[in-house]
Tab-separated table of C-alpha atoms in Angstrom:
chain	number	residue	atom	x	y	z
H	14	MET	CA	76.212	62.923	200.277
H	15	LEU	CA	77.544	62.703	203.806
H	16	THR	CA	75.557	61.148	206.590
H	17	TYR	CA	75.317	62.940	209.914
H	18	GLU	CA	77.627	60.303	211.441
H	19	GLN	CA	80.249	60.980	208.751
H	20	ILE	CA	80.027	64.710	209.439
H	21	ILE	CA	80.525	64.163	213.186
H	22	GLN	CA	83.452	61.794	212.571
H	23	LYS	CA	85.406	64.532	210.805
H	24	THR	CA	86.020	66.205	214.179
H	25	ILE	CA	88.946	64.407	215.765
H	26	THR	CA	91.279	64.918	218.709
H	27	LEU	CA	94.925	65.785	218.290
H	28	ASP	CA	95.854	62.333	219.621
H	29	ALA	CA	93.664	60.697	216.970
H	30	ALA	CA	95.222	62.917	214.306
H	31	VAL	CA	98.744	61.888	215.299
H	32	LYS	CA	97.760	58.220	214.910
H	33	LEU	CA	95.881	58.804	211.657
H	34	PHE	CA	98.525	60.990	210.022
H	35	ASN	CA	101.307	58.461	210.546
H	36	PRO	CA	104.471	58.424	208.381
H	37	VAL	CA	102.944	56.085	205.763
H	38	PHE	CA	99.844	58.300	205.461
H	39	ARG	CA	102.045	61.408	205.223
H	40	ARG	CA	104.193	59.944	202.421
H	41	GLU	CA	101.051	59.377	200.364
H	42	ASN	CA	99.105	62.565	201.219
H	43	LYS	CA	99.915	66.272	201.129
H	44	MET	CA	98.307	67.938	204.154
H	45	VAL	CA	96.946	71.463	203.987
H	46	PHE	CA	96.232	73.148	207.320
H	47	THR	CA	94.315	76.272	208.158
H	48	ASN	CA	92.641	77.574	211.263
H	49	GLY	CA	90.038	80.015	212.424
H	50	CYS	CA	86.898	80.715	214.401
H	51	PHE	CA	84.431	80.056	211.546
H	52	ASP	CA	81.704	81.507	213.730
H	53	LEU	CA	79.153	82.361	211.055
H	54	LEU	CA	79.989	80.464	207.911
H	55	HIS	CA	79.641	82.702	204.861
H	56	ARG	CA	80.578	82.903	201.195
H	57	GLY	CA	84.095	84.086	202.014
H	58	HIS	CA	84.727	80.982	204.115
H	59	ILE	CA	83.461	78.692	201.356
H	60	TYR	CA	85.772	80.329	198.823
H	61	TYR	CA	88.751	80.286	201.181
H	62	LEU	CA	88.359	76.699	202.387
H	63	SER	CA	87.648	75.252	198.941
H	64	ARG	CA	90.704	77.019	197.500
H	65	ALA	CA	92.837	75.767	200.393
H	66	ARG	CA	91.738	72.172	199.771
H	67	GLU	CA	92.745	72.443	196.095
H	68	LEU	CA	96.378	72.775	197.198
H	69	GLY	CA	96.710	69.289	198.680
H	70	ASP	CA	95.215	65.874	199.301
H	71	LEU	CA	93.430	66.726	202.528
H	72	LEU	CA	92.416	69.834	204.441
H	73	VAL	CA	92.694	69.899	208.219
H	74	VAL	CA	90.992	72.826	209.958
H	75	GLY	CA	92.102	73.930	213.404
H	76	LEU	CA	88.952	75.325	215.018
H	77	ASN	CA	89.239	77.819	217.864
H	78	SER	CA	87.427	76.652	220.990
H	79	ASP	CA	84.642	78.785	222.416
H	80	ALA	CA	86.975	80.214	225.074
H	81	SER	CA	89.637	81.174	222.538
H	82	VAL	CA	87.040	82.829	220.269
H	83	THR	CA	85.829	84.935	223.194
H	84	LYS	CA	89.427	85.985	223.963
H	85	LEU	CA	90.049	86.897	220.312
H	86	LYS	CA	86.695	88.437	219.360
H	87	GLY	CA	85.297	89.705	222.659
H	88	PRO	CA	82.073	89.263	224.628
H	89	GLY	CA	79.125	87.873	222.713
H	90	ARG	CA	81.314	85.690	220.550
H	91	PRO	CA	81.179	83.047	219.422
H	92	VAL	CA	77.648	83.249	218.115
H	93	ASN	CA	77.649	79.462	217.609
H	94	ASN	CA	79.342	77.043	220.004
H	95	GLN	CA	82.317	74.940	218.959
H	96	GLU	CA	80.268	71.775	218.435
H	97	ALA	CA	77.896	73.575	216.060
H	98	ARG	CA	80.774	75.268	214.225
H	99	ALA	CA	82.573	71.929	213.850
H	100	GLU	CA	79.451	70.238	212.473
H	101	VAL	CA	78.899	72.965	209.896
H	102	LEU	CA	82.531	72.735	208.789
H	103	GLY	CA	82.277	68.945	208.724
H	104	ALA	CA	79.343	69.138	206.324
H	105	LEU	CA	81.602	70.728	203.716
H	106	ALA	CA	82.948	68.153	201.265
H	107	PHE	CA	86.318	69.920	200.981
H	108	VAL	CA	87.002	69.853	204.740
H	109	ASP	CA	88.495	66.498	205.677
H	110	TYR	CA	89.168	66.904	209.414
H	111	ILE	CA	88.529	69.411	212.177
H	112	ILE	CA	90.554	69.657	215.386
H	113	VAL	CA	89.312	71.995	218.129
H	114	PHE	CA	92.107	73.759	219.993
H	115	ILE	CA	91.910	75.724	223.231
H	116	GLU	CA	95.033	77.854	222.877
H	117	GLU	CA	94.893	81.374	221.456
H	118	THR	CA	96.995	80.293	218.471
H	119	PRO	CA	97.308	76.991	216.604
H	120	LEU	CA	101.107	76.840	217.021
H	121	ASP	CA	101.018	73.593	219.026
H	122	LEU	CA	98.771	71.969	216.404
H	123	ILE	CA	101.021	73.118	213.569
H	124	THR	CA	104.159	71.937	215.350
H	125	ILE	CA	102.715	68.486	216.032
H	126	LEU	CA	100.860	67.959	212.716
H	127	GLU	CA	103.664	69.304	210.492
H	128	PRO	CA	101.438	70.293	207.566
H	129	ASP	CA	102.956	70.474	204.097
H	130	ILE	CA	101.084	73.696	203.380
H	131	LEU	CA	99.849	76.293	205.869
H	132	ILE	CA	97.116	78.640	204.616
H	133	LYS	CA	95.591	81.859	205.952
H	134	GLY	CA	93.502	84.619	204.448
H	135	GLY	CA	94.953	87.389	202.337
H	136	ASP	CA	94.723	89.863	205.197
H	137	TYR	CA	97.898	88.291	206.660
H	138	ASN	CA	101.536	88.876	205.723
H	139	VAL	CA	102.933	85.408	205.051
H	140	GLU	CA	105.896	85.916	207.403
H	141	ASP	CA	103.544	86.968	210.233
H	142	ILE	CA	101.381	83.834	210.089
H	143	VAL	CA	101.602	81.723	213.235
H	144	GLY	CA	103.603	78.623	212.293
H	145	TYR	CA	105.441	80.246	209.377
H	146	ARG	CA	108.895	79.512	210.797
H	147	GLU	CA	108.003	75.960	211.814
H	148	VAL	CA	106.495	75.017	208.430
H	149	THR	CA	109.104	76.665	206.215
H	150	SER	CA	112.003	75.278	208.273
H	151	ARG	CA	110.842	71.779	207.277
H	152	GLY	CA	110.527	72.697	203.601
H	153	GLY	CA	106.775	73.318	203.707
H	154	ARG	CA	104.924	76.235	202.159
H	155	VAL	CA	102.958	79.053	203.741
H	156	GLU	CA	100.485	80.849	201.502
H	157	THR	CA	97.587	83.244	201.660
H	158	ILE	CA	94.323	83.146	199.770
H	159	PRO	CA	92.750	86.479	198.828
H	160	LEU	CA	89.664	87.414	200.794
H	161	LEU	CA	86.355	88.076	199.117
H	162	GLU	CA	85.667	91.730	199.826
H	163	GLY	CA	82.791	92.402	202.202
H	164	TYR	CA	82.616	88.905	203.677
H	165	SER	CA	83.575	88.392	207.296
H	166	SER	CA	81.688	87.138	210.327
H	167	SER	CA	82.352	90.380	212.187
H	168	SER	CA	81.039	92.545	209.343
H	169	SER	CA	77.969	90.312	208.999
H	170	ILE	CA	77.255	90.656	212.723
H	171	ASP	CA	77.796	94.423	212.626
H	172	ARG	CA	75.570	94.831	209.550
H	173	ASN	CA	72.749	92.792	211.021
H	174	SER	CA	72.969	93.574	214.737
H	175	SER	CA	70.230	96.184	214.518
H	176	ARG	CA	67.888	93.520	213.095
H	177	TRP	CA	68.486	91.015	215.886
H	178	PRO	CA	66.467	91.196	219.097
H	179	LYS	CA	68.459	92.045	222.199
């Protein structure tokens, strides 16, 4: 079981990641990277993230900042702030590290971290995934994981919005 301190320590800065994922670490560990808003964690996220972690030795999650979620999803999002979203992700045993990014895409993170495997959900064409060119040009892999039908934060919000007080 993780302590609260261990959960919090999974959220690191990009500078800390660069130091941690040094060449010796990288020779010994295959890094899987994915990213997203992870606003309301649901069954689909659990499936997706656990399957992503199975592909390597550690899973690094790029987490959209509050401002980038609002730009991507619109007003009223995120439902949970970035600190809360990072803590919930950090509580998952198969998530090793979380890095919050402020840009609209994780391209800078991907370019700097150089993951061995880049993962997104099955609703993406592999060639259209941000970072595809950068990862494959170094010999890395880009893959998708099928989505569980009916599970998305947006659909959960839409389904339940009439139940929530305004």
